[in-house]
mmCIF file of C-alpha atoms in Angstrom:
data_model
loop_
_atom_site.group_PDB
_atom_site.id
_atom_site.type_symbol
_atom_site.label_atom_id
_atom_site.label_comp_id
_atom_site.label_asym_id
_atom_site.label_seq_id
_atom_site.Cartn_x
_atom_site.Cartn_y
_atom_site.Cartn_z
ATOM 1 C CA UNK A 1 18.787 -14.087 -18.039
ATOM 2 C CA UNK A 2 17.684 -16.587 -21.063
ATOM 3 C CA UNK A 3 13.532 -16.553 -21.345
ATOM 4 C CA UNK A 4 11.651 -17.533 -18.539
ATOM 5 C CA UNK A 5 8.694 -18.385 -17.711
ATOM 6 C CA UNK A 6 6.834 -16.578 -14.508
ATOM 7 C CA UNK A 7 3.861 -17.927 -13.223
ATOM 8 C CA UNK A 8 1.686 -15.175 -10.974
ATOM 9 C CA UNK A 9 -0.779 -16.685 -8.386
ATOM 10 C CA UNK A 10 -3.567 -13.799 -8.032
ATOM 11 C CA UNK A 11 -4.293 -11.238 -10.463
ATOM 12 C CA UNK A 12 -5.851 -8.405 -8.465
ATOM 13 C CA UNK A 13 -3.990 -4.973 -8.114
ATOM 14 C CA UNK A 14 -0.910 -6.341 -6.971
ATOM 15 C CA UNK A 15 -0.359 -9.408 -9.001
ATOM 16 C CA UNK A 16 -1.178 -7.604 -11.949
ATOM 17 C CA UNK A 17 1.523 -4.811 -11.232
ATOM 18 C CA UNK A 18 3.988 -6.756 -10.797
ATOM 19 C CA UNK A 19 2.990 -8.736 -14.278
ATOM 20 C CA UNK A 20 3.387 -4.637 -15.859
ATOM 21 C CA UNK A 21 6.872 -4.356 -14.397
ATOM 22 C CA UNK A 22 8.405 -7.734 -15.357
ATOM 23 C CA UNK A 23 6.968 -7.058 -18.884
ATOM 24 C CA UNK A 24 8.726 -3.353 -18.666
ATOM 25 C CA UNK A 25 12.189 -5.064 -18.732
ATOM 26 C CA UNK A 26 11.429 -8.512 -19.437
ATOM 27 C CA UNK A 27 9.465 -8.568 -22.851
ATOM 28 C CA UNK A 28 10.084 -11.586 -23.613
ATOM 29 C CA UNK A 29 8.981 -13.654 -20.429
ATOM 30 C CA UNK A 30 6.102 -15.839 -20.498
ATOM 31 C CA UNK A 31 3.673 -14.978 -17.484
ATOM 32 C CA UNK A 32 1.277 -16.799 -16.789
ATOM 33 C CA UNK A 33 -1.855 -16.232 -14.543
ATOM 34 C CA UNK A 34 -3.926 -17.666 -11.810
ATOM 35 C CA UNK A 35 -7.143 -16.324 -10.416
ATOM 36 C CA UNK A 36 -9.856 -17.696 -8.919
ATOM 37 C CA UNK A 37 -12.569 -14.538 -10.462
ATOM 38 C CA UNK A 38 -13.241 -14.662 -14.087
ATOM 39 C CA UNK A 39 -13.453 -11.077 -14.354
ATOM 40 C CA UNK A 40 -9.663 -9.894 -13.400
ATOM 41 C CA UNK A 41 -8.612 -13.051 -15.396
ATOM 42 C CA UNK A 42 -10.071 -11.899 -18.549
ATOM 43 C CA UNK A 43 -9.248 -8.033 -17.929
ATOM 44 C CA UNK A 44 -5.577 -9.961 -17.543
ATOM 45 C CA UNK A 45 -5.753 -11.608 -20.737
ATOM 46 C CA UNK A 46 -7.095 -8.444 -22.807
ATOM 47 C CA UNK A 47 -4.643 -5.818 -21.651
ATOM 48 C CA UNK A 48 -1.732 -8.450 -21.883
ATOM 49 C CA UNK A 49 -0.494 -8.672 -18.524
ATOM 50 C CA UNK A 50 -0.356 -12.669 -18.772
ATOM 51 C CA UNK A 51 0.035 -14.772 -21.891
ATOM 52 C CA UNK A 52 -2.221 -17.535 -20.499
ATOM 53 C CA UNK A 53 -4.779 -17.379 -17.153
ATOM 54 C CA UNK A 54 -5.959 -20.340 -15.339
ATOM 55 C CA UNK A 55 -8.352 -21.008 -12.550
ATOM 56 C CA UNK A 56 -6.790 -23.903 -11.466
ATOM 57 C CA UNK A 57 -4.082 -23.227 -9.412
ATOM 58 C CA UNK A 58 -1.657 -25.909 -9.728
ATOM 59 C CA UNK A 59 -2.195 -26.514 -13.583
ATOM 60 C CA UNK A 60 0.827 -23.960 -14.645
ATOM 61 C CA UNK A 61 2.668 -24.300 -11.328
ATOM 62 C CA UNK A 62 5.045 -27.024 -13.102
ATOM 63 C CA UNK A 63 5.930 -24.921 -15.999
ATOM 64 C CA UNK A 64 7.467 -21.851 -13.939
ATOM 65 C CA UNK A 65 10.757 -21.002 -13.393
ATOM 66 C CA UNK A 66 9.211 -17.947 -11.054
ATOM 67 C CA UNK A 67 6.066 -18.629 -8.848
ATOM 68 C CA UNK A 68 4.975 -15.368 -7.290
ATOM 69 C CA UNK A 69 2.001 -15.688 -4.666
ATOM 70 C CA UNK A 70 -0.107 -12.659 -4.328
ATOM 71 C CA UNK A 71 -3.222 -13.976 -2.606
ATOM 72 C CA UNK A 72 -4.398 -13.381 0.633
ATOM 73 C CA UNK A 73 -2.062 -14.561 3.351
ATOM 74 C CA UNK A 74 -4.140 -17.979 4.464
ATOM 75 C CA UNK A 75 -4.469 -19.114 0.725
ATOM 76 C CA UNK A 76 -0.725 -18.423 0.760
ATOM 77 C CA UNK A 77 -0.146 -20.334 3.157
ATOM 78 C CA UNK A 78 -2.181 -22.972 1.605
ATOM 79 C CA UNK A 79 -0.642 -22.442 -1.586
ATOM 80 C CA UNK A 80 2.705 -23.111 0.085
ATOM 81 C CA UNK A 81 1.493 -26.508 1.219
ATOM 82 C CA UNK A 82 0.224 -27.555 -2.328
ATOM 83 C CA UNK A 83 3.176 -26.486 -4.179
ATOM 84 C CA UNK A 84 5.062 -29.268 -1.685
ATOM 85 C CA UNK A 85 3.247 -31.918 -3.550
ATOM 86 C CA UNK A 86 3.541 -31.015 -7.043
ATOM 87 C CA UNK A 87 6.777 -32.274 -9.489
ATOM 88 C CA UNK A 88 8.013 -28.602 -9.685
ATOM 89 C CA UNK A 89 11.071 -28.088 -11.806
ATOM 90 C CA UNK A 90 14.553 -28.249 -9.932
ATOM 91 C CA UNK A 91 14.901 -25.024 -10.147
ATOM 92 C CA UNK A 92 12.215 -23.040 -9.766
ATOM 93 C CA UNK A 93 11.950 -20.304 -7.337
ATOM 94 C CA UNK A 94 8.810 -19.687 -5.113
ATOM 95 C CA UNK A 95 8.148 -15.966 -3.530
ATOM 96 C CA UNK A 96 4.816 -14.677 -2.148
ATOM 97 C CA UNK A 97 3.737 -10.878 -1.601
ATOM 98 C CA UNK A 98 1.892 -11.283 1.845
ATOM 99 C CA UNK A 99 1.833 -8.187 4.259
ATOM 100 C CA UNK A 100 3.166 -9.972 6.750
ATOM 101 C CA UNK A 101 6.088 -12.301 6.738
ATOM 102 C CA UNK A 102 6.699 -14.637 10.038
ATOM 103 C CA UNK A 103 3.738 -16.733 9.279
ATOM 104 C CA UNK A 104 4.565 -17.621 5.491
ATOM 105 C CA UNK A 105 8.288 -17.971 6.374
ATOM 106 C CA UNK A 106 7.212 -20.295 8.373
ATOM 107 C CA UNK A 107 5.246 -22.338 6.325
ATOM 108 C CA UNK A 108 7.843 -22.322 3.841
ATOM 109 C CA UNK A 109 10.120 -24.219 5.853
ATOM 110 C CA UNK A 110 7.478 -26.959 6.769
ATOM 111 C CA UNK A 111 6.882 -27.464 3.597
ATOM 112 C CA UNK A 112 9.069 -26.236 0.507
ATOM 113 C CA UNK A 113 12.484 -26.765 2.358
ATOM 114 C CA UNK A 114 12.055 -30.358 2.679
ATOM 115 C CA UNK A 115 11.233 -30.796 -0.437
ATOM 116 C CA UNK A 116 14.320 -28.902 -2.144
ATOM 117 C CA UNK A 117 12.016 -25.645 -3.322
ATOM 118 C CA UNK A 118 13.857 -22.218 -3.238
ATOM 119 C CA UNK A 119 11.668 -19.633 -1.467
ATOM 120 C CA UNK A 120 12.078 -16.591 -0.422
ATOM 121 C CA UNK A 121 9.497 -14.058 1.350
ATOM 122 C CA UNK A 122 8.324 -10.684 -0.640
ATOM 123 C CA UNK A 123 6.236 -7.778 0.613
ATOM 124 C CA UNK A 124 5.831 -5.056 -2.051
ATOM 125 C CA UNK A 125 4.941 -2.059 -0.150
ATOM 126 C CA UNK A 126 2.846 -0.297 -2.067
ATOM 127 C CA UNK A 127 -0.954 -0.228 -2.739
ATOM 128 C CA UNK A 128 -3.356 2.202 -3.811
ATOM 129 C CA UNK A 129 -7.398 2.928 -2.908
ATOM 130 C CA UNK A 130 -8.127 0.733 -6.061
ATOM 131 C CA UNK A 131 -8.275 -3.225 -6.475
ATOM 132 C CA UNK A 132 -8.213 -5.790 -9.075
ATOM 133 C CA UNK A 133 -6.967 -6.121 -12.658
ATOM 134 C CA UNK A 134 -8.596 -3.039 -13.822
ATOM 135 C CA UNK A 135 -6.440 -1.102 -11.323
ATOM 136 C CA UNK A 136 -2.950 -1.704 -12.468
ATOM 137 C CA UNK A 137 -0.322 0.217 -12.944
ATOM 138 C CA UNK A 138 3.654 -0.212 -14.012
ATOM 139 C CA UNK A 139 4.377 2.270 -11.680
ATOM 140 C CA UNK A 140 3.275 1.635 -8.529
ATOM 141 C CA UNK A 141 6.187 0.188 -6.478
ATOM 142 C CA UNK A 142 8.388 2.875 -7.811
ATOM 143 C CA UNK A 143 10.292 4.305 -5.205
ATOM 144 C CA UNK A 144 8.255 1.903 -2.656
ATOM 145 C CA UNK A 145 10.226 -0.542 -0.313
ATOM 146 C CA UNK A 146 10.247 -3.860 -1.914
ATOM 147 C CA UNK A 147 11.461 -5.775 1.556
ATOM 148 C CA UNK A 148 12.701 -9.382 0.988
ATOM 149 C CA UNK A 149 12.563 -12.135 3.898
ATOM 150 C CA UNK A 150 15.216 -14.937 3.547
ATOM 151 C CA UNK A 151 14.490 -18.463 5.558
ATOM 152 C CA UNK A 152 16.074 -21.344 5.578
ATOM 153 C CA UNK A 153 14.666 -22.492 2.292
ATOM 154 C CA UNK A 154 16.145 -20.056 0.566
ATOM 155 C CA UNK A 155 18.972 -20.910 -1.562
ATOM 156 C CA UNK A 156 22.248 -18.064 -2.324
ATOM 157 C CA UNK A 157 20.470 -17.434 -5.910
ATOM 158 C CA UNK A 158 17.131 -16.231 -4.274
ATOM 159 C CA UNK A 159 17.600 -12.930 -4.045
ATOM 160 C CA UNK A 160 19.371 -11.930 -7.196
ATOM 161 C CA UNK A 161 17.365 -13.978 -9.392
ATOM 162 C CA UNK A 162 14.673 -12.173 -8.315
ATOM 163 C CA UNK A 163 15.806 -8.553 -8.126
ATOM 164 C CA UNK A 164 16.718 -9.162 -11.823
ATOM 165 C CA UNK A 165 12.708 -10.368 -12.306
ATOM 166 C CA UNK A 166 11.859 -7.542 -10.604
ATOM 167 C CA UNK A 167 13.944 -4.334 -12.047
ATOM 168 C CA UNK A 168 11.128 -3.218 -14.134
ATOM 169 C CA UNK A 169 9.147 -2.127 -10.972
ATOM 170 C CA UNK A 170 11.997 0.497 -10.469
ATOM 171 C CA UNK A 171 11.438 -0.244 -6.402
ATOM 172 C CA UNK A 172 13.787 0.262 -3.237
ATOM 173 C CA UNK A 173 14.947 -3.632 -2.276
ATOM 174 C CA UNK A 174 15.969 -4.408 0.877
ATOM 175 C CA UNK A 175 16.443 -7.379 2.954
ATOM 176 C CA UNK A 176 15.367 -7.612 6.578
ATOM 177 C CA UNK A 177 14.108 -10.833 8.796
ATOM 178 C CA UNK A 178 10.631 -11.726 8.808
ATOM 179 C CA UNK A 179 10.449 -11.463 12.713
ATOM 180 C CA UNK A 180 11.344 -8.121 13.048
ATOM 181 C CA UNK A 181 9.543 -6.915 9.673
ATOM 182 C CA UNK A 182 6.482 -8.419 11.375
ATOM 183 C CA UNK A 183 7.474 -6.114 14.442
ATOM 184 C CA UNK A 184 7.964 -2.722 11.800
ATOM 185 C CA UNK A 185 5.000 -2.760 10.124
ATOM 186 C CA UNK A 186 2.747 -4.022 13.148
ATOM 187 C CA UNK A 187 4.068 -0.017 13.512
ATOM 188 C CA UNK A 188 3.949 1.640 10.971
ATOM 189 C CA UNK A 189 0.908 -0.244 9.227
ATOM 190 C CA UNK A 190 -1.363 -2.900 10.590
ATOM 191 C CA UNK A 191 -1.957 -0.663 13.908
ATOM 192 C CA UNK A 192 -2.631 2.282 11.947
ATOM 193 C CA UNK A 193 -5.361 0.578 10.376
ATOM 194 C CA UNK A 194 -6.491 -0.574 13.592
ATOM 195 C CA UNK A 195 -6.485 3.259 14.893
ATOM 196 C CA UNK A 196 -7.825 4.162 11.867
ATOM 197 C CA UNK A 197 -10.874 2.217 11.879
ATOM 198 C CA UNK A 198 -11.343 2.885 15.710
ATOM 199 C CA UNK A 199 -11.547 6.398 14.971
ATOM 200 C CA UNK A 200 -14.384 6.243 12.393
ATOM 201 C CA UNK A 201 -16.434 4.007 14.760
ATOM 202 C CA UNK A 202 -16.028 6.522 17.435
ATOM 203 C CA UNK A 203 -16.838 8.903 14.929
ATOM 204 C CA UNK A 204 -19.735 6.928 13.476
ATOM 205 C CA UNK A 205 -21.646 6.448 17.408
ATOM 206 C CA UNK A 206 -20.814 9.780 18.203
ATOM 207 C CA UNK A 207 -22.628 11.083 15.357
ATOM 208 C CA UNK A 208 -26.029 9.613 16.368
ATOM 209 C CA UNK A 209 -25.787 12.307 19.225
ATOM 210 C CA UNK A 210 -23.825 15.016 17.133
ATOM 211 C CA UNK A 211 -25.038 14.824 13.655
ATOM 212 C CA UNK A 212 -22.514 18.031 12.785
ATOM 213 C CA UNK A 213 -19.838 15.295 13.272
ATOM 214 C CA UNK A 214 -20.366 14.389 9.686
ATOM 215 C CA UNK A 215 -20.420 17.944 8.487
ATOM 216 C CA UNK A 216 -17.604 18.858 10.285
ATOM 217 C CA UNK A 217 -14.931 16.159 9.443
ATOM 218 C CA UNK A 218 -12.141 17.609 7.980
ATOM 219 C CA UNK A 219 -8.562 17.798 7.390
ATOM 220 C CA UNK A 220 -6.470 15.707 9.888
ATOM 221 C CA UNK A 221 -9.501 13.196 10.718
ATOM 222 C CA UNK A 222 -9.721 13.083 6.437
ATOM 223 C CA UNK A 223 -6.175 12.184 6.442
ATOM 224 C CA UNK A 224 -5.991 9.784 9.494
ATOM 225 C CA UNK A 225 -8.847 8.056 8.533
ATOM 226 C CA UNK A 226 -8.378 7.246 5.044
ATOM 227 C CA UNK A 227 -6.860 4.044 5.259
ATOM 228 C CA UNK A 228 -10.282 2.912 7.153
ATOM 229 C CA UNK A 229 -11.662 2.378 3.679
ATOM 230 C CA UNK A 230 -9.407 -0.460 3.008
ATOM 231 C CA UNK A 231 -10.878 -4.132 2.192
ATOM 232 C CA UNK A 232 -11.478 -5.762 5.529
ATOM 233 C CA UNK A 233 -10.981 -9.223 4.623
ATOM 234 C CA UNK A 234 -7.593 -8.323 3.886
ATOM 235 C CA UNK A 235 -6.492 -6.851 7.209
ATOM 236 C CA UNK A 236 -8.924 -9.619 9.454
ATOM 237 C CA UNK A 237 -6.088 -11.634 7.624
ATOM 238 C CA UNK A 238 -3.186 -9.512 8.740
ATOM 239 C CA UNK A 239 -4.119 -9.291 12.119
ATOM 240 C CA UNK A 240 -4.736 -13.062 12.531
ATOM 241 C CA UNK A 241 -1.016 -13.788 11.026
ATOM 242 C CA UNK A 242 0.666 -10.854 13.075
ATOM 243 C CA UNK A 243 -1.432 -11.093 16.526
ATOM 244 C CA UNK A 244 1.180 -10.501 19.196
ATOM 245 C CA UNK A 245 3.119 -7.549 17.474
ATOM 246 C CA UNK A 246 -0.289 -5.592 16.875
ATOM 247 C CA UNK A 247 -1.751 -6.253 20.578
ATOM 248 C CA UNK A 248 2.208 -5.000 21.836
ATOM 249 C CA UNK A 249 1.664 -1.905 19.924
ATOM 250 C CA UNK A 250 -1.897 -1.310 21.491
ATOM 251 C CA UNK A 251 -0.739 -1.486 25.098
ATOM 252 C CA UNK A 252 2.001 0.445 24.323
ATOM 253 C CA UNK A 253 -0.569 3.119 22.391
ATOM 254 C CA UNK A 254 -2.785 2.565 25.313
ATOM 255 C CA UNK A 255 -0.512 4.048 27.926
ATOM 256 C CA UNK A 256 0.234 6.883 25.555
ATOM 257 C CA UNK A 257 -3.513 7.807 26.099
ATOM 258 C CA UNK A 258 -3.155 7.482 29.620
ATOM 259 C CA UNK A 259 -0.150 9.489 29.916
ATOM 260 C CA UNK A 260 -1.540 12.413 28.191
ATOM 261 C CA UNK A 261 -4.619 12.098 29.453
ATOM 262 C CA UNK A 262 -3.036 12.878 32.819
ATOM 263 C CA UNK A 263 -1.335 15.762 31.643
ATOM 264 C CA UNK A 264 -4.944 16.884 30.492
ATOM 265 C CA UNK A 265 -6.693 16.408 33.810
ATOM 266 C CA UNK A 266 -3.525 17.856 35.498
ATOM 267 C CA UNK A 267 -3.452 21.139 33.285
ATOM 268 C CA UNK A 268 0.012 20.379 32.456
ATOM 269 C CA UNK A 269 0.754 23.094 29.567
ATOM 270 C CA UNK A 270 4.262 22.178 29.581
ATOM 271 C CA UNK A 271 3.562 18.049 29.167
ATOM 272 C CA UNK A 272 0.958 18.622 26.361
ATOM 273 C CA UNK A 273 3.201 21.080 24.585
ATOM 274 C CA UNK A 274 6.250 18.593 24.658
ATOM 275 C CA UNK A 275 3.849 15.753 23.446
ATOM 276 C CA UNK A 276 2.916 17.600 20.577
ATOM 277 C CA UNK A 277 6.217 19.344 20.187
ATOM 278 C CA UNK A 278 7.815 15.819 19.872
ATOM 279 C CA UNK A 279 5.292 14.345 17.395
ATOM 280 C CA UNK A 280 5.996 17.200 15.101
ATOM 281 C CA UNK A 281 9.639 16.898 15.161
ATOM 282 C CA UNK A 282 9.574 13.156 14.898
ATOM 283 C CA UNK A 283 7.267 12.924 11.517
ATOM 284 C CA UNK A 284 9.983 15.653 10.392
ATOM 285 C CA UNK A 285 12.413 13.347 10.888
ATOM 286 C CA UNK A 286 10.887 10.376 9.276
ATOM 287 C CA UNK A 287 10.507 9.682 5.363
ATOM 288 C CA UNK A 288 6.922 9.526 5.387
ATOM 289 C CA UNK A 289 7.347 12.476 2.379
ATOM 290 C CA UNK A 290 9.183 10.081 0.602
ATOM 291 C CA UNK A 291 7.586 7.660 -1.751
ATOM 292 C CA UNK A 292 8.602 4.486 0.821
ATOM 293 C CA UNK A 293 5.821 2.938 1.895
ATOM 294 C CA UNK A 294 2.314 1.962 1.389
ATOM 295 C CA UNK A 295 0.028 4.876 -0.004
ATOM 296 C CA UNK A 296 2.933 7.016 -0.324
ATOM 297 C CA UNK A 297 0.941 9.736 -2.583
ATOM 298 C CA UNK A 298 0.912 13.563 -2.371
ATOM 299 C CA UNK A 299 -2.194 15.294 -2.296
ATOM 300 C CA UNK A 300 -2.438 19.358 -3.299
ATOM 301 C CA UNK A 301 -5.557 21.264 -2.467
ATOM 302 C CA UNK A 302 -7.063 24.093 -4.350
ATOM 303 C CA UNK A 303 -9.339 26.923 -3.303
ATOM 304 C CA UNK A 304 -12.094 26.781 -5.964
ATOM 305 C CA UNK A 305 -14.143 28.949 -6.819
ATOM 306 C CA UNK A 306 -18.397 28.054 -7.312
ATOM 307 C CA UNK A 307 -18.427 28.612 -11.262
ATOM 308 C CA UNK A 308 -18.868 26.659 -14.118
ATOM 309 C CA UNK A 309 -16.206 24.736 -15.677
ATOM 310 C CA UNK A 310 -13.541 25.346 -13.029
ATOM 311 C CA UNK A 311 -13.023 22.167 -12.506
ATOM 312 C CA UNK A 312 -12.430 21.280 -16.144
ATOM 313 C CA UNK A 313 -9.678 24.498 -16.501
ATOM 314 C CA UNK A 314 -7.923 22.595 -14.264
ATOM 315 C CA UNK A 315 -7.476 19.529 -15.499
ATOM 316 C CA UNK A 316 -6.888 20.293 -19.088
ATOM 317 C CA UNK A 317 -3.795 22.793 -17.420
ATOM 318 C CA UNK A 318 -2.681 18.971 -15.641
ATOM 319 C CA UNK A 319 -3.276 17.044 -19.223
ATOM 320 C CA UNK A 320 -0.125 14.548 -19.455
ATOM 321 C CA UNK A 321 0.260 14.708 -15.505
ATOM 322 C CA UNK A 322 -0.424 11.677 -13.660
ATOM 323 C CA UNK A 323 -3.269 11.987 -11.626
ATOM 324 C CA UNK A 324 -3.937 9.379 -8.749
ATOM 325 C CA UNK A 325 -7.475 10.679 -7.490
ATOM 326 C CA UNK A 326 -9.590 13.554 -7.201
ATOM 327 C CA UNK A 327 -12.069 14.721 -4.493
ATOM 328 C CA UNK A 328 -14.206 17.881 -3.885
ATOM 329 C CA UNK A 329 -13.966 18.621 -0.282
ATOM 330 C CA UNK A 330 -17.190 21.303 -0.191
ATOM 331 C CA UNK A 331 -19.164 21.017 3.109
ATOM 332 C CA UNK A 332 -16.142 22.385 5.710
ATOM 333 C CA UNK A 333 -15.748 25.920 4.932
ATOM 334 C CA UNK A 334 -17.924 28.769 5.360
ATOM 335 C CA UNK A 335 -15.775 31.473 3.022
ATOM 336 C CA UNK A 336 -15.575 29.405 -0.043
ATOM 337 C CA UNK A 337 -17.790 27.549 -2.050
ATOM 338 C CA UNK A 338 -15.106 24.352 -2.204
ATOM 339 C CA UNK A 339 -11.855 22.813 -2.191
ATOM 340 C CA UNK A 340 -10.378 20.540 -4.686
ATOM 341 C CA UNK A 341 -8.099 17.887 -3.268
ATOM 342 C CA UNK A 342 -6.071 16.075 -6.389
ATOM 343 C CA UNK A 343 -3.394 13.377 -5.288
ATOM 344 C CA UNK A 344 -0.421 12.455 -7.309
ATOM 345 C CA UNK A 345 2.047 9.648 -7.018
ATOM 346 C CA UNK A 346 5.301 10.961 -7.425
ATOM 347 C CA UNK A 347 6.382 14.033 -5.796
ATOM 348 C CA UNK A 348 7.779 15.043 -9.621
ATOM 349 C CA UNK A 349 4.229 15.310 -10.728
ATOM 350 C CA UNK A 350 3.012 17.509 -7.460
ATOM 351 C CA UNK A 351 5.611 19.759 -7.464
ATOM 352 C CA UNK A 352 4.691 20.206 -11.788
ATOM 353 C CA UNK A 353 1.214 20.776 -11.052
ATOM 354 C CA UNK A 354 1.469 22.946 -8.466
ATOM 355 C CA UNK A 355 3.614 25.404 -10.808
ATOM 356 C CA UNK A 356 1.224 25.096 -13.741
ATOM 357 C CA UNK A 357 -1.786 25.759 -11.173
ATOM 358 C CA UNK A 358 -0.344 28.546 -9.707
ATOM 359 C CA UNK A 359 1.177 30.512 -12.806
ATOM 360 C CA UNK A 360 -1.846 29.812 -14.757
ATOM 361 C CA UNK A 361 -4.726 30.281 -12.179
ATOM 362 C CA UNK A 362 -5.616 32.911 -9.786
ATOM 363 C CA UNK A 363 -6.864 30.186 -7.366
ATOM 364 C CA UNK A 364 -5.019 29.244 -3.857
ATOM 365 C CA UNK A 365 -2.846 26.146 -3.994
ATOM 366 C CA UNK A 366 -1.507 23.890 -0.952
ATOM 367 C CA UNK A 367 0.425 21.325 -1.313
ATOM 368 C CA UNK A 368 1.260 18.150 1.520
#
């Protein structure tokens, strides 16, 4: 491919990734930048992720061979409608990066297939507990599921022009229709979330009653629960674009409940042990260990000891490891004075700090 010129619409975590990866094997692109903040714009600028930024969306939008929309699903849709008006070139190829597809697809063919634009949906799955410019990182699709929606604006080049943009993010491509990725991730995603956030307001009332309920949260409500932190605009969004897949999925969760709860009230040992018996073999079965979806990290968790500087040994034994986060899980357990949780994003670097951890400290290490 000669030089190009790529032109990113939103420069928070995710448009500013993706800048990092087409740089990786494209150095001599020209991206450009939109984004309505100052602040990730000039954090854009300064690292080098985009040669020029702009808050004026459709001031670059002729110059691109490459428009990539990662915005909010509604301004993408909007976005979608304005790029229908401008003199584009002939050429140019339009993709978004929107969680969910139907919606977008949609639009596209409203608007950019009557005017001759090549589009094609995108949904990077990947994300991470951090947002905006500051947060990004060349590495975070790699190994994710980079899933790619065709619709009838898209044109045969589509999809290999673009998986040659995109080879410096080093993620899984595949192609599936927007209806039924709608239908996956309403699944596997959105009505987690839901669930997720359901669970901490249950939480949250019941501890006005049962203060301890803070104290006491640990392990699998941690992990279930983490996602419940995630930027609410963002999923009011998601739900509005993916309504009828998400409600399906709660009526369906919904009789779950019921069913179990019957099995409860009935003191049916064998039901309840088959309903967790079959969860367990079923997440077995699944690549949820595999870096393939969003927030695909891998925590390890280390019995620490109260003493000064313990935390620092083991870091400087992880020094050139990449770390994702770190947390100090202390109120839960009576027999120790804490445990460090440290999450990784590749299972490479778990499985290297767990062997440097354990050969080179007495301290007990789990990994997930």
């Amino acid at each position: 491919m000669s030089q190009k010129t790529v032109y990113i619409v939103g420069l928070g975590l995710i448009g500013s990734s993706l800048a990092l990866g087409i740089r990786r094997d494209h150095p001599d692109y020209r991206i450009l930048g939109y984004n309505r903040s100052r602040k990730s714009r000039d954090i854009a600028l300064e690292k080098g992720f985009v040669d020029e930024a702009t808050d004026r969306f459709a001031l670059f939008a002729s110059q691109a061979d490459v428009i990539i929309l990662a915005v909010p699903i509604e301004q993408t849709i909007d976005f979608i409608k304005e790029l229908a008006q401008i003199p584009l070139k002939s050429t140019v190829l339009v993709t978004d990066a929107g969680s969910t597809k139907l919606a977008i697809c949609q639009a596209a063919d409203a608007y950019l297939k009557p005017a001759g634009i090549n589009f094609i949906g995108g949904h990077p799955m990947a994300g991470s507990h951090k947002s905006g410019a500051i947060a990004a990182d060349v590495n975070l699709f790699e190994n994710a599921y980079y899933i790619f929606t065709k619709t009838a604006a898209t044109k045969m080049d589509a999809l290999p022009r673009l998986t040659d943009l995109l080879s410096g993010l080093h993620a899984r491509f595949i192609e599936i229709d927007p209806q039924e990725h709608d239908r996956v991730t309403s699944q596997v995603s959105h009505f987690p979330h839901v669930l997720a956030s359901s669970l901490m307001n249950q939480a949250g009332d019941y501890a006005f009653e049962h203060p301890f309920t803070n104290n006491f949260a640990a392990g699998g409500f941690r992990d279930m629960t983490r996602i419940a932190e995630s930027e609410p605009g963002m999923w009011t969004s998601i739900l509005m674009t993916n309504p009828d897949a998400v409600l399906e999925r709660i009526s369906e969760f919904q009789s779950r409940l019921n069913e179990i709860a019957d099995a409860i009230r009935l003191r049916n040992s064998e039901h309840i042990w088959n309903f967790f018996d079959k969860g367990r073999q079923t997440r077995k079965e699944m690549e949820i260990h595999k870096r393939a979806g969003v927030d695909s990290f891998y925590d390890i968790y280390i019995n620490v000891p109260d003493q000064e500087d313990v935390i620092l040994e083991i870091l400087e034994l992880l020094r050139g490891i990449s770390v994702v986060n770190i947390r100090i899980n202390e109120e839960n357990r009576e027999d120790i004075a804490g445990i460090l949780q440290i999450t990784f994003k590749t299972r490479e670097d778990l499985d290297r700090a767990f062997q440097v951890i354990r050969d080179h400290t007495p301290y007990q290490v789990t990994i997930t």
